[in-house]
Amino acid sequence: MPDLKYDDKGFIPVICQDADTKQILMMAYAKKEQVLKTITTRKATYFSRSRNCEWVKGETSGNTQQVIKVLVDCDLDTLIYLVKQKGNACHTGNQSCFYRQISENGEINENE
Ligand SMILES: [Zn+2]
């Protein structure tokens, strides 16, 4: 297991990107255990900070993420899971969590 840099609570941020379309799907956190699990099972696994538990993406929703590659950045403190996404990545039903934009007047609108 590479020596990744986790924050003081043991988290590393993970960007999840669609391997085919390159769309950014979501962002979440993982601990060492979830990173290891993701690499070995090829199922995108995160740590939910709000629920304080491990979270295998799609376990309840069926919207699984098959991990093609795990990329790590220059500082070893951020990961990208490159995935084949089944269904939507976002619980709102949107393909990506980043379906809104902030316009010049500060309003949040759908990203057309
Ligand atoms: Zn979302």
Coordinates of N, CA and C and ligand atoms in Angstrom, one line a residue:
M1 N 0.9 -1.2 0.0 CA 0.0 0.0 0.0 C 0.9 1.2 0.0
P2 N 0.7 2.2 -1.0 CA 1.5 3.4 -1.0 C 1.3 4.3 0.2
D3 N 2.3 5.1 0.5 CA 2.2 5.9 1.6 C 1.4 7.2 1.3
L4 N 0.1 7.1 1.3 CA -0.7 8.3 1.0 C -0.8 9.2 2.1
K5 N -1.1 10.5 1.8 CA -1.2 11.5 2.9 C -2.7 11.7 3.3
Y6 N -3.0 11.3 4.5 CA -4.3 11.4 5.0 C -4.3 12.7 5.9
D7 N -5.5 13.3 6.1 CA -5.5 14.4 7.0 C -5.5 14.0 8.4
D8 N -5.6 14.9 9.4 CA -5.4 14.5 10.8 C -6.5 13.7 11.3
K9 N -7.6 13.6 10.6 CA -8.7 12.6 11.0 C -8.7 11.3 10.2
G10 N -7.6 11.2 9.3 CA -7.5 10.0 8.6 C -8.2 10.0 7.2
F11 N -8.6 11.1 6.8 CA -9.4 11.2 5.5 C -8.5 11.6 4.3
I12 N -8.8 11.1 3.2 CA -8.2 11.6 1.9 C -9.4 11.9 1.0
P13 N -9.4 13.1 0.3 CA -10.5 13.4 -0.6 C -10.4 12.6 -1.9
V14 N -11.5 12.2 -2.4 CA -11.6 11.4 -3.6 C -12.5 12.0 -4.6
I15 N -12.0 12.3 -5.8 CA -12.8 12.8 -6.9 C -13.2 11.6 -7.7
C16 N -14.5 11.5 -8.1 CA -14.9 10.3 -8.8 C -15.2 10.8 -10.2
Q17 N -14.6 10.2 -11.2 CA -14.7 10.6 -12.6 C -15.2 9.5 -13.5
D18 N -16.1 9.7 -14.4 CA -16.5 8.7 -15.4 C -15.4 8.4 -16.3
A19 N -15.0 7.1 -16.4 CA -13.9 6.7 -17.2 C -14.1 6.9 -18.7
D20 N -15.4 6.9 -19.1 CA -15.7 7.0 -20.6 C -15.9 8.5 -20.9
T21 N -16.8 9.1 -20.2 CA -17.1 10.5 -20.6 C -16.2 11.6 -20.0
K22 N -15.5 11.2 -19.0 CA -14.6 12.1 -18.2 C -15.3 13.1 -17.4
Q23 N -16.6 12.9 -17.3 CA -17.4 13.8 -16.4 C -17.1 13.6 -15.0
I24 N -16.9 14.7 -14.2 CA -16.7 14.6 -12.8 C -18.1 14.2 -12.2
L25 N -18.2 13.1 -11.5 CA -19.4 12.6 -11.0 C -19.7 13.0 -9.6
M26 N -18.7 13.0 -8.7 CA -18.9 13.3 -7.3 C -17.6 13.5 -6.6
M27 N -17.7 13.9 -5.4 CA -16.5 14.0 -4.5 C -16.9 13.5 -3.2
A28 N -16.0 12.7 -2.6 CA -16.2 12.2 -1.2 C -14.9 11.9 -0.5
Y29 N -15.0 11.3 0.6 CA -13.7 11.0 1.4 C -13.6 9.5 1.6
A30 N -12.4 9.1 1.8 CA -12.1 7.7 2.2 C -11.0 7.7 3.2
K31 N -11.0 6.6 4.0 CA -9.9 6.4 4.9 C -9.0 5.3 4.2
K32 N -7.9 5.0 4.9 CA -7.0 4.0 4.3 C -7.7 2.7 4.0
E33 N -8.5 2.3 4.9 CA -9.2 1.0 4.7 C -10.1 1.0 3.5
Q34 N -10.8 2.1 3.2 CA -11.7 2.2 2.0 C -10.8 2.2 0.7
V35 N -9.7 2.9 0.8 CA -8.8 3.0 -0.4 C -8.3 1.6 -0.7
L36 N -7.9 0.9 0.3 CA -7.4 -0.5 0.1 C -8.5 -1.4 -0.5
K37 N -9.7 -1.2 0.1 CA -10.9 -2.0 -0.3 C -11.2 -1.7 -1.8
T38 N -11.2 -0.4 -2.1 CA -11.5 0.0 -3.5 C -10.5 -0.7 -4.5
I39 N -9.2 -0.7 -4.1 CA -8.2 -1.2 -5.0 C -8.4 -2.7 -5.2
T40 N -8.7 -3.4 -4.1 CA -8.8 -4.9 -4.2 C -10.1 -5.4 -4.7
T41 N -11.2 -4.7 -4.4 CA -12.5 -5.2 -4.8 C -12.9 -4.6 -6.2
R42 N -12.3 -3.4 -6.6 CA -12.7 -2.6 -7.7 C -14.1 -2.1 -7.6
K43 N -14.6 -2.0 -6.4 CA -15.9 -1.3 -6.2 C -15.6 0.0 -5.4
A44 N -16.1 1.1 -5.9 CA -15.8 2.4 -5.3 C -16.3 2.4 -3.8
T45 N -15.4 2.6 -2.9 CA -15.7 2.6 -1.5 C -15.3 3.8 -0.8
Y46 N -16.1 4.4 0.0 CA -15.9 5.7 0.6 C -16.1 5.6 2.1
F47 N -15.9 6.7 2.8 CA -16.3 6.8 4.2 C -17.2 8.0 4.3
S48 N -18.4 7.8 4.8 CA -19.4 8.8 5.0 C -19.1 9.5 6.3
R49 N -18.8 10.8 6.2 CA -18.5 11.6 7.4 C -19.7 11.9 8.1
S50 N -20.9 12.1 7.4 CA -22.1 12.4 8.1 C -22.7 11.2 8.9
R51 N -22.6 10.0 8.2 CA -23.1 8.8 8.9 C -22.0 8.0 9.7
N52 N -20.8 8.5 9.5 CA -19.6 7.9 10.3 C -19.5 6.4 10.0
C53 N -19.6 6.1 8.7 CA -19.4 4.6 8.4 C -18.9 4.5 7.0
E54 N -18.4 3.3 6.7 CA -18.0 2.9 5.4 C -19.2 2.9 4.5
W55 N -18.9 3.1 3.2 CA -20.0 3.3 2.3 C -19.5 2.7 0.9
V56 N -20.1 1.6 0.5 CA -19.8 1.1 -0.9 C -20.8 1.7 -1.8
K57 N -20.3 2.4 -2.7 CA -21.3 3.2 -3.6 C -22.2 2.2 -4.4
G58 N -23.5 2.4 -4.3 CA -24.5 1.6 -5.0 C -25.0 0.4 -4.2
E59 N -24.4 0.2 -3.0 CA -24.8 -0.9 -2.2 C -26.3 -0.9 -1.9
T60 N -26.9 0.2 -1.7 CA -28.3 0.3 -1.4 C -29.1 0.8 -2.7
S61 N -28.5 1.7 -3.4 CA -29.2 2.3 -4.6 C -29.1 1.4 -5.8
G62 N -28.1 0.6 -5.9 CA -27.8 -0.2 -7.1 C -27.0 0.6 -8.1
N63 N -26.7 1.9 -7.9 CA -25.9 2.7 -8.8 C -24.4 2.5 -8.4
T64 N -23.9 1.4 -8.8 CA -22.6 1.0 -8.5 C -21.5 1.7 -9.3
Q65 N -20.3 1.7 -8.8 CA -19.2 2.3 -9.6 C -18.1 1.2 -9.7
Q66 N -17.9 0.7 -10.9 CA -16.8 -0.2 -11.1 C -15.5 0.5 -11.3
V67 N -14.5 0.3 -10.5 CA -13.3 1.1 -10.6 C -12.3 0.6 -11.6
I68 N -12.0 1.4 -12.6 CA -11.1 1.1 -13.7 C -9.6 1.4 -13.2
K69 N -9.5 2.6 -12.6 CA -8.2 3.0 -12.2 C -8.3 3.9 -11.0
V70 N -7.3 3.9 -10.1 CA -7.2 4.9 -9.0 C -6.0 5.7 -9.3
L71 N -6.2 7.0 -9.5 CA -5.1 8.0 -9.8 C -4.8 8.7 -8.5
V72 N -3.6 9.1 -8.3 CA -3.1 9.8 -7.1 C -2.4 11.1 -7.6
D73 N -2.6 12.2 -6.9 CA -2.0 13.4 -7.4 C -0.5 13.6 -6.9
C74 N 0.1 14.6 -7.4 CA 1.6 14.9 -7.1 C 1.9 14.9 -5.6
D75 N 1.0 15.4 -4.8 CA 1.3 15.5 -3.3 C 0.8 14.2 -2.6
L76 N 0.3 13.2 -3.3 CA -0.2 12.0 -2.7 C -1.3 12.3 -1.7
D77 N -2.1 13.4 -1.8 CA -3.1 13.7 -0.8 C -4.5 13.8 -1.4
T78 N -4.7 13.5 -2.7 CA -6.0 13.5 -3.3 C -6.0 12.3 -4.3
L79 N -7.2 11.7 -4.4 CA -7.3 10.5 -5.3 C -8.4 10.8 -6.4
I80 N -8.3 10.2 -7.5 CA -9.4 10.1 -8.5 C -9.7 8.6 -8.6
Y81 N -11.0 8.3 -8.5 CA -11.5 7.0 -8.9 C -12.0 7.2 -10.3
L82 N -11.5 6.5 -11.2 CA -12.0 6.5 -12.6 C -12.9 5.3 -12.7
V83 N -14.2 5.5 -12.9 CA -15.2 4.5 -12.8 C -16.1 4.3 -14.0
K84 N -16.7 3.1 -14.1 CA -17.8 2.8 -14.9 C -19.0 3.0 -14.0
Q85 N -19.8 4.0 -14.3 CA -20.9 4.3 -13.4 C -22.2 3.6 -13.9
K86 N -22.9 2.9 -13.0 CA -24.2 2.3 -13.4 C -25.2 3.3 -12.9
G87 N -26.1 3.7 -13.7 CA -27.2 4.7 -13.3 C -26.5 6.0 -13.0
N88 N -27.2 6.7 -12.1 CA -26.7 8.1 -11.7 C -25.7 8.0 -10.5
A89 N -24.8 9.0 -10.5 CA -23.9 9.1 -9.4 C -24.5 9.8 -8.2
C90 N -25.4 10.7 -8.5 CA -26.0 11.6 -7.4 C -27.3 11.1 -6.9
H91 N -27.5 11.2 -5.6 CA -28.8 10.7 -5.0 C -30.0 11.5 -5.4
T92 N -29.7 12.7 -6.0 CA -30.8 13.5 -6.4 C -31.4 13.0 -7.8
G93 N -30.7 12.0 -8.4 CA -31.2 11.5 -9.7 C -30.4 12.2 -10.8
N94 N -29.5 13.1 -10.5 CA -28.7 13.7 -11.5 C -27.5 12.8 -11.8
Q95 N -27.0 12.8 -13.0 CA -25.9 12.0 -13.4 C -24.7 12.3 -12.5
S96 N -24.4 13.6 -12.3 CA -23.3 14.1 -11.5 C -23.8 14.9 -10.4
C97 N -23.1 14.9 -9.3 CA -23.4 15.8 -8.1 C -23.3 17.3 -8.5
F98 N -22.5 17.5 -9.5 CA -22.2 18.9 -10.0 C -23.1 19.3 -11.1
Y99 N -24.4 19.4 -10.8 CA -25.4 19.7 -11.8 C -25.9 21.2 -11.7
R100 N -25.3 21.9 -10.7 CA -25.6 23.3 -10.5 C -24.4 24.2 -10.7
Q101 N -24.7 25.5 -11.0 CA -23.6 26.4 -11.2 C -24.0 27.7 -10.4
I102 N -22.9 28.4 -10.0 CA -23.1 29.7 -9.3 C -22.9 30.8 -10.3
S103 N -23.9 31.5 -10.6 CA -23.8 32.6 -11.6 C -23.2 33.9 -11.0
E104 N -23.0 34.8 -11.9 CA -22.2 36.1 -11.5 C -22.9 36.8 -10.3
N105 N -24.3 36.7 -10.3 CA -25.0 37.4 -9.2 C -25.1 36.6 -7.9
G106 N -24.4 35.5 -7.9 CA -24.4 34.6 -6.7 C -25.5 33.6 -6.6
E107 N -26.4 33.6 -7.6 CA -27.5 32.6 -7.6 C -27.0 31.2 -8.0
I108 N -27.7 30.3 -7.4 CA -27.3 28.9 -7.8 C -28.4 28.4 -8.8
N109 N -28.0 28.0 -9.9 CA -28.9 27.6 -11.0 C -28.5 26.2 -11.6
E110 N -29.4 25.6 -12.2 CA -29.1 24.4 -13.0 C -28.0 24.7 -14.0
N111 N -27.0 23.8 -14.1 CA -26.0 24.0 -15.1 C -26.5 23.5 -16.5
E112 N -26.8 24.4 -17.4 CA -27.4 24.0 -18.7 C -26.3 23.5 -19.6
Ligands
ZN1 ZN -24.9 14.2 -5.2

